[in-house]
Amino acid sequence: MLKRMLFIFLSFGVIAFAANVGDLTNVKTLKVDRGLTEAGKSCVECHAKLTPGHVNDWKESRHGHVGVSCIDCHSVKKDSPMAAQNCEGIKGTEIFVSSLVSPKTCERCHPNEVKEFQQSGHARAALQIQAKEGMISLMEYFEGRNHPDLKHSPEATGCMQCHGSIIKLGKDKRPTAETWPNYGIGNVYPDGGVGNCKSCHSGHKFSIEEARKPAACASCHLGPDHPDIEIYNNSMHGHIFNSEGSTWKYDSAPDAWEPGDYRAPTCATCHMSGIGNLKTTHNVSKRLKWNVWMPISKTREGGYETAVKDFENGKITKGNALAGNPDGSAVARTEMEQVCVSCHTTTHTKNFFNMADKHVELYNTYATDAKKMIDELTKKGLMHKDKWSDKAFKIWYHLWHHEGRRMRQGALMGAPDYAHWHGVFEVQQDIRELKIIYEKRIKSGKIEE
Amino acid sequence: MSCNTEKKIKSLWFIIGIFVLGGIIGLLFSFGVAVGVEKTSGDKFCTMCHTMQPMANSYYRDAHGGNNINGVRAKCVDCHLPHDSLANYLFEKAKTGLHDVRVQNFGDLESIDWEDKRKHAKRFVFDSGCMNCHANLQNATSSNTKAFIAHKEYFEKRTDKKCVECHKNVGHHILGDYIKK
């Protein structure tokens, strides 16, 4: 008897547990009636049961507060390339929707944010990959082994998760598995929209607090080639954030998020926020003096990013690697210094950038020497045809793409371990190795086995 | 009365006559022009060329083409000509008209990519036209949060987006479907 009771008791426990685990939210019986259209209401009410996570996020968002609901962003005109009626509730009606929401929708209410974004380096993220033959061959041919069925997995699970993809649709107007889902920042949508607001303001809640925290940038800006979150953590800014950032205020209005709300900057503070006289911008390249990701660093004198404009004119291009401030790199630096001096003295700021700039220039001397050796070897036919199995090429690649970026980015963002041990120390080791191979090949006139 | 005075009076009458006659001719002419401008501003004239039929058909099914509770209809030129000044209006009308006549008679109509042209709608739909009818839009939307937020940047002149860049199908109900047919 006792056993049976215990068993029944346990069964109830298991059932109750299972019932609650699936319950992500308390919105299952949501009834809304505050200025939404009939269709808008029925989306919210039905999706509260179907996809409670989505509705729960929306419920806590500013969009929810001002009456912008599912249908306002997800509905498209019947003649849109993305128009579908896969949802049972709208089949046969005049309403067409798409799971994809392109920046062309966001810009109806946020035109300046989208425009600034499109003038920034972020906007080229997906297009530049498609424009570079070398990138496609690395992803599909070398990494994907040119396998007829499997060759797209490296880009779908890797590159485009951050960079974004040119999203393709299947017959049912649903996006293909090769191109979506991803949180890539430079997504290209079938309606021609470029960009992805939810990369930083994750879907359905679109929170400003979330985007202002380093975590928003960290999911992409990490790892051997641009360890920006590690760099941040290594810096004094990151140290302060990590010890007390949970107590700061993140929801002040744009242009009004000032020191005091926080005690150290996050990524957003320096690269985007309005501080003092500086205006908020979604152009993350606007305050950058240098391009620190290319093989050799140049100052950013290219004005605005051009990839989106090119795409609108029917071309897929690499964009403008030297995009930055429309008034040139000196103004960009002045703007960044304006951020710094809201907490630091001018001497502190100037001295810091003085030495950081020298570190970038020092890197350039290494890169120039290395490039000269590679160019000469290439000219003399002393490089492997398959460059990924060429030792000299691999050293050069790591020198600029990994060690060199860490050296430069570490210096410009105050991260000693990255500027030095992961940076210049590795770079000087690389160039020694490269020089040995170079001299061997020049002397013998052939590629070593 | 001397011969000279008679001559003077005659020539005075002559001058007055010229002005009166000129005035009458001018009035008739401008009446003709006004009628001409009027007659060439709506769907009847614009669809004389069959090329424009899909645009007309989609327009008839749209609120702007009369498919609304009051049956009010905006003419083609209400949207497709600028309304900022009379000179600009007439100049653009002449320019567009001549262009269309040229392409209709001498151009390769088959090769026109209408879907592609729609991407540049802002070049041939004028905000001054929209605002000519929707003159009260700013006041009317400022108390409606949803409409206010969407139009705030526009009325504050903080964006260079044109009306048709957000209101894509405006004027032509599902234009894409009609172009394809």
XYZ file of C-alpha atoms in Angstrom:
630
model
C 0.000 0.000 0.000
C 2.742 2.391 1.017
C 4.677 1.492 -2.107
C 1.659 2.191 -4.312
C 1.007 5.543 -2.658
C 4.625 6.465 -3.036
C 4.493 5.506 -6.692
C 1.350 7.608 -7.321
C 2.885 10.512 -5.453
C 6.067 10.242 -7.509
C 4.109 10.031 -10.773
C 2.247 13.219 -9.961
C 5.536 14.858 -9.193
C 6.991 13.843 -12.546
C 3.902 15.043 -14.444
C 3.880 18.373 -12.620
C 7.581 18.809 -13.321
C 7.200 18.027 -17.022
C 4.248 20.405 -17.322
C 6.224 23.248 -15.836
C 9.504 22.743 -17.663
C 7.795 23.534 -20.971
C 6.220 26.635 -19.491
C 8.660 29.361 -20.439
C 6.248 32.127 -19.748
C 3.046 33.154 -18.103
C 1.430 34.484 -21.264
C -0.409 31.379 -22.386
C -3.845 32.926 -21.951
C -2.871 36.439 -22.951
C -5.707 38.800 -23.902
C -4.658 42.131 -25.280
C -6.855 45.054 -26.172
C -4.946 48.256 -26.353
C -5.123 49.858 -29.718
C -3.958 46.870 -31.717
C -5.873 45.956 -34.851
C -8.029 42.824 -34.798
C -5.425 40.944 -36.812
C -2.630 42.254 -34.596
C -4.451 41.043 -31.485
C -5.110 37.605 -32.881
C -1.407 37.151 -33.771
C -0.376 37.957 -30.217
C -3.067 35.828 -28.597
C -2.492 32.767 -30.782
C 1.301 32.979 -30.676
C 1.183 33.245 -26.893
C 0.261 29.559 -27.092
C 2.313 28.581 -30.164
C 5.572 30.423 -29.507
C 5.335 31.731 -25.944
C 8.999 32.740 -25.889
C 8.480 35.238 -28.696
C 5.404 36.797 -27.136
C 7.007 36.933 -23.725
C 9.942 38.915 -25.143
C 7.558 41.234 -26.986
C 5.489 41.700 -23.842
C 8.543 43.062 -22.040
C 9.635 45.280 -24.917
C 9.115 48.918 -25.746
C 7.385 47.785 -28.910
C 4.806 46.097 -26.716
C 4.328 49.323 -24.789
C 3.673 51.505 -27.809
C 1.430 49.003 -29.564
C 3.824 47.783 -32.245
C 2.943 44.111 -32.478
C 3.800 40.961 -34.493
C 1.955 41.982 -37.610
C 3.495 45.463 -37.802
C 6.935 43.990 -38.440
C 6.146 40.573 -39.905
C 3.425 41.458 -42.402
C 4.498 42.069 -45.979
C 2.618 43.020 -49.113
C 1.379 40.183 -51.257
C 3.834 41.027 -54.007
C 6.869 40.988 -51.702
C 9.360 38.245 -52.568
C 9.022 37.059 -48.950
C 5.205 37.018 -48.829
C 3.798 33.743 -47.509
C 0.702 32.394 -45.818
C 2.270 29.472 -44.007
C 0.399 30.514 -40.866
C -3.002 28.773 -40.617
C -4.651 31.831 -39.106
C -4.186 33.972 -42.191
C -4.539 31.426 -44.984
C -6.839 32.754 -47.675
C -6.983 36.255 -46.209
C -5.457 39.446 -47.569
C -2.708 39.190 -44.957
C 0.736 37.941 -45.926
C 3.624 37.480 -43.514
C 7.254 36.437 -43.453
C 9.367 34.999 -40.661
C 12.130 37.278 -41.982
C 12.101 40.919 -40.934
C 14.466 43.034 -42.992
C 15.961 46.400 -42.006
C 13.655 47.856 -44.632
C 10.909 47.245 -42.076
C 12.867 48.573 -39.089
C 13.790 51.768 -40.917
C 10.154 52.766 -41.272
C 10.323 53.905 -37.657
C 14.110 54.017 -37.132
C 15.405 55.540 -40.382
C 18.496 57.162 -38.898
C 19.677 54.105 -37.005
C 19.450 51.994 -40.158
C 21.134 54.652 -42.297
C 24.030 55.082 -39.863
C 24.376 51.331 -39.601
C 24.558 51.029 -43.373
C 27.330 53.624 -43.472
C 29.397 51.512 -41.080
C 31.709 48.543 -41.554
C 29.071 46.254 -40.066
C 26.980 46.628 -43.220
C 29.587 44.906 -45.401
C 29.796 41.769 -43.268
C 27.903 39.333 -45.516
C 28.481 41.034 -48.860
C 32.259 41.105 -48.538
C 32.404 37.330 -48.033
C 30.331 36.739 -51.159
C 32.525 39.155 -53.103
C 35.780 37.405 -52.166
C 36.523 34.317 -54.182
C 39.167 33.296 -51.650
C 36.638 33.252 -48.810
C 34.139 31.151 -50.755
C 36.851 28.661 -51.731
C 38.099 28.440 -48.122
C 34.589 27.718 -46.799
C 33.242 25.449 -49.522
C 36.260 23.926 -51.265
C 38.905 23.557 -48.567
C 36.879 23.338 -45.363
C 33.763 21.837 -46.967
C 35.936 19.511 -49.128
C 33.743 20.494 -52.080
C 31.414 17.726 -50.908
C 28.215 17.888 -52.964
C 25.965 17.630 -49.910
C 28.099 18.844 -47.008
C 30.122 21.726 -48.394
C 27.806 24.451 -47.076
C 28.007 23.435 -43.430
C 31.210 25.396 -42.635
C 29.623 28.697 -43.628
C 26.160 27.935 -42.249
C 27.418 26.909 -38.827
C 30.394 29.252 -38.778
C 31.135 32.360 -40.837
C 27.616 33.532 -41.563
C 26.455 33.158 -37.973
C 28.342 36.395 -37.359
C 28.774 37.840 -40.845
C 25.276 37.079 -42.100
C 24.230 35.511 -45.392
C 22.456 36.352 -48.583
C 19.221 34.694 -47.530
C 17.577 32.464 -50.136
C 13.992 31.239 -50.086
C 12.613 27.800 -50.903
C 9.420 27.161 -52.851
C 7.252 27.695 -49.765
C 8.876 31.119 -49.296
C 10.596 29.839 -46.189
C 14.344 30.526 -45.928
C 16.701 27.675 -46.856
C 18.735 25.857 -44.209
C 21.948 26.844 -46.002
C 21.255 30.542 -45.442
C 19.099 30.912 -42.320
C 18.795 31.026 -39.297
C 21.713 33.176 -38.299
C 22.316 36.234 -36.168
C 24.794 37.654 -38.658
C 25.009 41.418 -38.695
C 25.164 41.907 -42.463
C 22.259 39.712 -43.597
C 20.924 40.420 -47.065
C 17.169 39.859 -47.262
C 15.178 38.844 -50.341
C 13.525 42.291 -50.357
C 16.941 43.936 -50.751
C 17.345 45.041 -47.134
C 20.881 44.774 -45.717
C 21.743 44.535 -42.044
C 20.409 42.817 -38.981
C 19.206 44.794 -35.982
C 18.655 41.656 -33.912
C 22.369 40.820 -33.929
C 22.767 43.259 -31.041
C 19.153 43.842 -29.951
C 18.199 40.183 -29.813
C 14.866 39.201 -31.328
C 11.449 40.317 -30.077
C 12.639 42.255 -27.021
C 15.015 44.583 -28.903
C 16.394 45.809 -25.625
C 18.627 48.874 -25.421
C 20.091 47.602 -22.127
C 21.153 44.372 -23.772
C 22.858 46.139 -26.677
C 24.774 48.404 -24.319
C 26.410 45.494 -22.493
C 29.641 43.952 -23.818
C 27.886 40.596 -24.244
C 26.060 41.999 -27.282
C 29.359 42.319 -29.157
C 31.145 39.395 -27.529
C 29.429 36.579 -29.401
C 31.245 37.658 -32.590
C 34.186 39.762 -31.446
C 36.227 37.017 -29.806
C 38.780 34.360 -30.591
C 42.249 34.270 -32.138
C 41.718 36.845 -34.898
C 39.890 39.604 -33.021
C 39.669 38.762 -29.332
C 37.855 41.994 -28.519
C 35.910 40.692 -25.561
C 39.083 39.133 -24.155
C 40.858 42.434 -24.821
C 38.076 44.264 -22.981
C 38.288 41.858 -20.050
C 42.050 42.340 -19.966
C 41.646 46.127 -19.808
C 40.929 48.227 -16.729
C 37.537 49.102 -18.271
C 36.613 45.419 -18.383
C 37.961 44.875 -14.896
C 35.635 47.521 -13.472
C 32.693 46.275 -15.552
C 33.241 42.710 -14.426
C 33.383 43.641 -10.777
C 30.431 46.021 -10.574
C 28.736 46.276 -13.981
C 25.678 44.418 -12.723
C 24.738 47.434 -10.602
C 24.925 50.056 -13.371
C 22.074 51.755 -15.186
C 21.658 50.736 -18.813
C 18.282 52.098 -19.837
C 18.860 55.856 -20.017
C 17.571 57.475 -23.189
C 19.893 57.659 -26.221
C 22.284 60.645 -25.941
C 21.606 60.700 -22.207
C 23.554 57.618 -21.117
C 26.441 59.309 -19.379
C 29.228 58.521 -16.897
C 27.463 58.115 -13.594
C 25.069 55.639 -15.120
C 28.243 53.557 -15.406
C 31.768 53.783 -13.964
C 33.602 52.382 -16.976
C 32.693 52.237 -20.651
C 31.329 49.192 -22.428
C 31.864 48.628 -26.173
C 28.765 50.687 -26.956
C 29.939 53.647 -24.869
C 33.070 54.312 -26.917
C 31.912 53.213 -30.349
C 28.308 54.417 -30.433
C 26.950 56.367 -27.505
C 26.166 60.045 -27.236
C 28.364 61.515 -24.509
C 28.634 65.222 -23.762
C 28.513 66.963 -27.119
C 28.959 63.726 -29.059
C 25.891 62.395 -30.787
C 24.728 58.799 -30.646
C 25.558 56.856 -33.792
C 24.933 53.385 -35.147
C 27.975 53.814 -37.382
C 30.525 51.855 -35.340
C 33.339 52.867 -37.717
C 32.855 56.585 -37.231
C 35.229 57.071 -34.291
C 38.012 54.843 -35.617
C 41.319 56.339 -36.740
C 42.891 53.117 -38.025
C 41.836 50.082 -39.934
C 43.372 47.429 -37.688
C 42.102 44.279 -39.372
C 43.768 44.502 -42.798
C 47.252 43.038 -43.401
C 48.757 46.515 -43.228
C 47.052 49.244 -41.213
C 46.027 52.442 -42.920
C 44.166 55.371 -41.471
C 40.481 55.443 -42.298
C 40.034 58.143 -44.942
C 37.376 56.390 -47.030
C 34.284 58.194 -45.780
C 31.236 56.026 -45.488
C 30.861 52.322 -46.164
C 29.710 51.663 -49.729
C 28.672 47.989 -49.779
C 24.953 48.648 -49.364
C 24.888 51.341 -52.064
C 26.747 49.025 -54.436
C 24.276 46.259 -53.673
C 21.336 48.568 -54.403
C 22.942 49.253 -57.768
C 23.038 45.530 -58.455
C 26.651 44.814 -57.478
C 28.087 42.665 -54.708
C 31.357 44.220 -53.609
C 33.921 43.972 -50.838
C 32.806 47.394 -49.682
C 35.073 50.072 -48.395
C 37.670 48.792 -45.939
C 38.775 52.321 -45.064
C 35.265 53.561 -44.283
C 35.169 55.611 -41.138
C 34.439 59.225 -40.410
C 33.277 61.267 -43.419
C 35.624 64.037 -42.250
C 38.656 61.772 -42.076
C 40.659 59.888 -39.508
C 41.832 62.933 -37.545
C 38.243 63.900 -36.804
C 37.454 60.285 -35.956
C 40.220 60.313 -33.364
C 39.045 63.647 -31.961
C 35.578 62.167 -31.515
C 36.984 59.130 -29.721
C 39.064 61.392 -27.479
C 35.864 63.233 -26.590
C 34.569 59.967 -25.198
C 37.742 59.391 -23.184
C 37.879 62.865 -21.666
C 34.455 62.464 -20.148
C 36.295 60.400 -17.528
C 40.046 60.946 -18.115
C 42.342 63.977 -18.323
C 43.546 65.172 -21.708
C 47.139 64.158 -20.860
C 46.016 60.657 -19.978
C 44.058 60.386 -23.229
C 46.743 61.852 -25.510
C 49.551 59.792 -23.954
C 47.536 56.603 -24.257
C 46.796 57.082 -27.968
C 50.335 58.297 -28.616
C 51.813 54.945 -27.596
C 48.951 52.886 -29.054
C 49.483 54.564 -32.442
C 53.198 53.764 -32.245
C 52.362 50.102 -31.628
C 50.211 50.074 -34.788
C 53.049 51.687 -36.718
C 55.524 49.195 -35.267
C 53.268 46.384 -36.458
C 53.214 47.944 -39.924
C 57.019 47.685 -40.150
C 56.792 43.935 -39.457
C 53.937 43.468 -41.926
C 55.677 45.447 -44.663
C 58.838 43.325 -44.337
C 56.869 40.081 -44.284
C 54.753 41.095 -47.280
C 57.901 41.942 -49.234
C 59.248 38.418 -48.678
C 55.940 36.784 -49.662
C 55.651 38.943 -52.786
C 59.181 38.090 -53.862
C 58.662 34.362 -53.317
C 55.405 34.510 -55.289
C 57.081 36.387 -58.121
C 59.872 33.853 -58.338
C 57.420 30.935 -58.316
C 58.616 29.786 -54.920
C 55.169 29.441 -53.315
C 52.905 26.370 -53.299
C 49.939 26.518 -55.670
C 47.726 25.381 -52.785
C 48.539 28.220 -50.450
C 46.925 26.551 -47.448
C 49.649 23.898 -47.523
C 52.441 26.444 -47.948
C 54.379 27.013 -44.739
C 55.426 30.548 -45.666
C 51.857 31.542 -46.509
C 50.544 30.112 -43.260
C 53.081 32.081 -41.221
C 52.208 35.270 -43.108
C 48.485 34.609 -42.626
C 48.846 34.127 -38.882
C 51.174 37.105 -38.647
C 48.575 39.561 -39.881
C 45.246 37.815 -39.382
C 45.825 36.532 -35.870
C 48.910 37.829 -34.046
C 48.974 41.168 -35.871
C 45.363 41.986 -35.170
C 45.789 41.100 -31.514
C 48.871 43.323 -31.324
C 47.057 46.315 -32.821
C 43.649 45.882 -31.201
C 45.232 45.092 -27.844
C 47.188 48.339 -28.002
C 44.243 50.511 -29.042
C 41.936 49.115 -26.377
C 44.319 48.983 -23.465
C 44.915 45.229 -23.177
C 48.578 44.600 -22.271
C 48.488 40.805 -22.625
C 47.126 41.022 -26.160
C 49.312 43.927 -27.264
C 52.354 42.035 -26.024
C 52.336 38.249 -25.422
C 49.565 37.348 -27.860
C 50.680 40.202 -30.094
C 54.096 41.663 -30.775
C 55.946 38.746 -29.155
C 54.273 36.281 -31.516
C 54.730 38.604 -34.494
C 58.497 38.822 -33.967
C 58.634 35.025 -33.658
C 56.651 34.681 -36.899
C 58.907 36.920 -38.900
C 61.997 34.975 -37.812
C 60.451 31.732 -39.015
C 59.325 33.328 -42.250
C 62.790 34.713 -42.860
C 64.399 31.268 -42.484
C 62.007 29.772 -45.066
C 62.454 32.773 -47.342
C 66.242 32.553 -47.310
C 66.193 28.788 -47.819
C 63.950 29.077 -50.868
C 65.816 31.993 -52.414
C 69.137 30.194 -51.928
C 68.036 26.780 -53.217
C 65.608 28.127 -55.810
C 62.966 25.549 -54.821
C 60.268 24.910 -52.269
C 61.452 22.685 -49.419
C 59.716 19.319 -49.044
C -9.344 118.262 -85.102
C -6.048 118.055 -86.746
C -4.922 115.148 -88.732
C -2.262 114.451 -86.160
C -4.625 114.202 -83.202
C -6.875 111.901 -85.206
C -3.920 109.703 -85.952
C -2.945 109.673 -82.303
C -6.427 108.634 -81.194
C -6.536 105.982 -83.872
C -3.225 104.525 -82.822
C -4.330 104.658 -79.165
C -7.428 102.637 -80.051
C -5.199 100.357 -82.038
C -2.946 99.763 -79.049
C -5.924 99.262 -76.737
C -7.368 96.928 -79.331
C -4.183 94.910 -79.439
C -4.188 94.581 -75.657
C -7.857 93.588 -75.514
C -7.487 91.143 -78.365
C -4.239 89.872 -76.889
C -5.977 89.498 -73.555
C -8.817 87.527 -75.134
C -6.434 85.350 -77.095
C -4.325 84.917 -73.975
C -7.356 83.935 -71.926
C -8.505 81.483 -74.578
C -5.004 80.085 -74.831
C -4.527 79.701 -71.121
C -8.010 78.192 -70.894
C -6.922 75.745 -73.555
C -3.706 75.002 -71.710
C -5.557 74.597 -68.433
C -8.033 72.228 -70.076
C -5.129 70.435 -71.719
C -3.255 70.110 -68.454
C -6.435 68.914 -66.780
C -7.351 66.408 -69.496
C -3.900 64.872 -69.475
C -3.692 64.343 -65.755
C -5.828 61.288 -65.054
C -6.106 57.593 -65.711
C -8.073 58.014 -68.949
C -5.259 59.855 -70.674
C -2.419 57.910 -69.118
C -3.861 54.545 -70.162
C -4.154 55.556 -73.791
C -0.903 53.685 -73.985
C -1.494 50.044 -73.104
C 1.857 49.984 -71.351
C 0.226 51.725 -68.420
C -2.690 49.292 -68.122
C -1.244 47.193 -65.251
C -0.571 50.362 -63.293
C -4.118 51.570 -63.939
C -5.724 48.240 -63.015
C -3.834 48.024 -59.750
C -4.735 51.657 -59.109
C -8.477 51.019 -59.511
C -8.265 48.413 -56.774
C -6.430 50.755 -54.435
C -7.780 53.277 -51.971
C -6.085 55.996 -54.002
C -7.882 54.839 -57.141
C -11.354 55.203 -55.681
C -11.630 51.917 -53.816
C -12.519 53.605 -50.536
C -15.724 54.331 -48.654
C -16.120 57.773 -50.195
C -15.031 56.841 -53.680
C -12.551 59.692 -53.718
C -9.900 59.250 -56.335
C -6.432 60.738 -56.636
C -5.368 61.461 -60.188
C -2.147 60.028 -61.596
C -0.476 63.420 -61.493
C -1.448 64.022 -57.879
C 1.325 61.605 -56.957
C 3.494 61.533 -60.077
C 4.122 65.271 -60.452
C 5.718 67.635 -57.948
C 3.392 70.101 -56.257
C 5.937 72.508 -54.806
C 5.648 75.169 -57.542
C 3.604 75.690 -60.713
C 6.745 76.105 -62.822
C 8.253 72.893 -61.518
C 4.921 71.125 -61.987
C 4.600 72.190 -65.640
C 8.252 71.539 -66.400
C 8.143 68.041 -64.928
C 4.880 67.370 -66.744
C 6.396 68.354 -70.088
C 9.564 66.389 -69.380
C 7.749 63.225 -68.284
C 5.272 63.529 -71.139
C 7.950 63.865 -73.802
C 9.950 61.015 -72.288
C 6.940 58.709 -72.249
C 5.953 59.592 -75.822
C 9.491 58.936 -77.005
C 9.827 55.588 -75.236
C 6.280 54.504 -76.192
C 6.927 55.118 -79.894
C 10.617 54.487 -80.356
C 11.716 52.490 -77.297
C 11.858 48.749 -76.659
C 8.859 48.313 -74.372
C 9.505 44.613 -73.825
C 12.862 45.250 -72.236
C 11.552 47.509 -69.472
C 12.059 45.881 -66.081
C 9.110 47.302 -64.164
C 9.943 45.460 -60.955
C 13.375 47.069 -61.025
C 11.862 50.483 -61.656
C 9.725 50.093 -58.549
C 12.909 50.094 -56.475
C 13.413 53.698 -57.526
C 9.827 54.802 -56.933
C 11.024 57.855 -55.045
C 12.208 59.312 -58.363
C 8.704 59.456 -59.812
C 6.479 59.821 -56.781
C 6.768 63.225 -55.180
C 6.361 63.954 -51.486
C 5.002 67.384 -52.316
C 2.207 65.543 -54.115
C 1.473 63.338 -51.110
C 1.506 66.290 -48.736
C -0.744 68.310 -51.029
C -3.649 66.016 -50.139
C -2.428 64.715 -46.787
C -1.866 68.259 -45.574
C -3.117 67.499 -42.100
C -1.097 64.313 -41.605
C 1.277 65.770 -39.047
C -1.491 67.039 -36.760
C -3.644 64.000 -37.275
C -0.948 61.530 -36.292
C 0.667 63.317 -33.389
C -1.812 61.886 -30.895
C -1.602 58.325 -32.232
C 1.546 56.768 -30.779
C 2.037 54.241 -33.530
C 1.613 56.669 -36.400
C 3.472 59.403 -34.544
C 6.587 57.311 -33.971
C 6.681 56.238 -37.588
C 6.412 59.839 -38.833
C 8.369 61.678 -36.138
C 11.720 61.617 -37.926
C 10.053 62.620 -41.192
C 8.293 65.685 -39.860
C 11.314 66.696 -37.779
C 13.287 66.521 -41.058
C 15.815 64.159 -39.527
C 15.547 61.657 -42.356
C 15.744 61.974 -46.114
C 13.405 59.026 -46.643
C 10.565 59.759 -49.034
C 6.937 58.705 -48.457
C 7.107 55.832 -50.958
C 10.211 54.356 -49.404
C 8.070 53.183 -46.485
C 4.656 53.075 -48.163
C 5.739 50.746 -50.918
C 2.507 49.750 -52.658
C 0.726 53.027 -52.106
C -1.559 54.005 -54.973
C -1.361 50.633 -56.702
C -2.857 47.635 -54.913
C -0.305 44.756 -55.152
C 1.311 46.311 -58.205
C 3.805 43.441 -58.458
C 1.030 40.978 -59.332
C -0.275 43.188 -62.131
C 3.132 43.847 -63.664
C 3.830 40.116 -63.872
C 0.603 39.356 -65.777
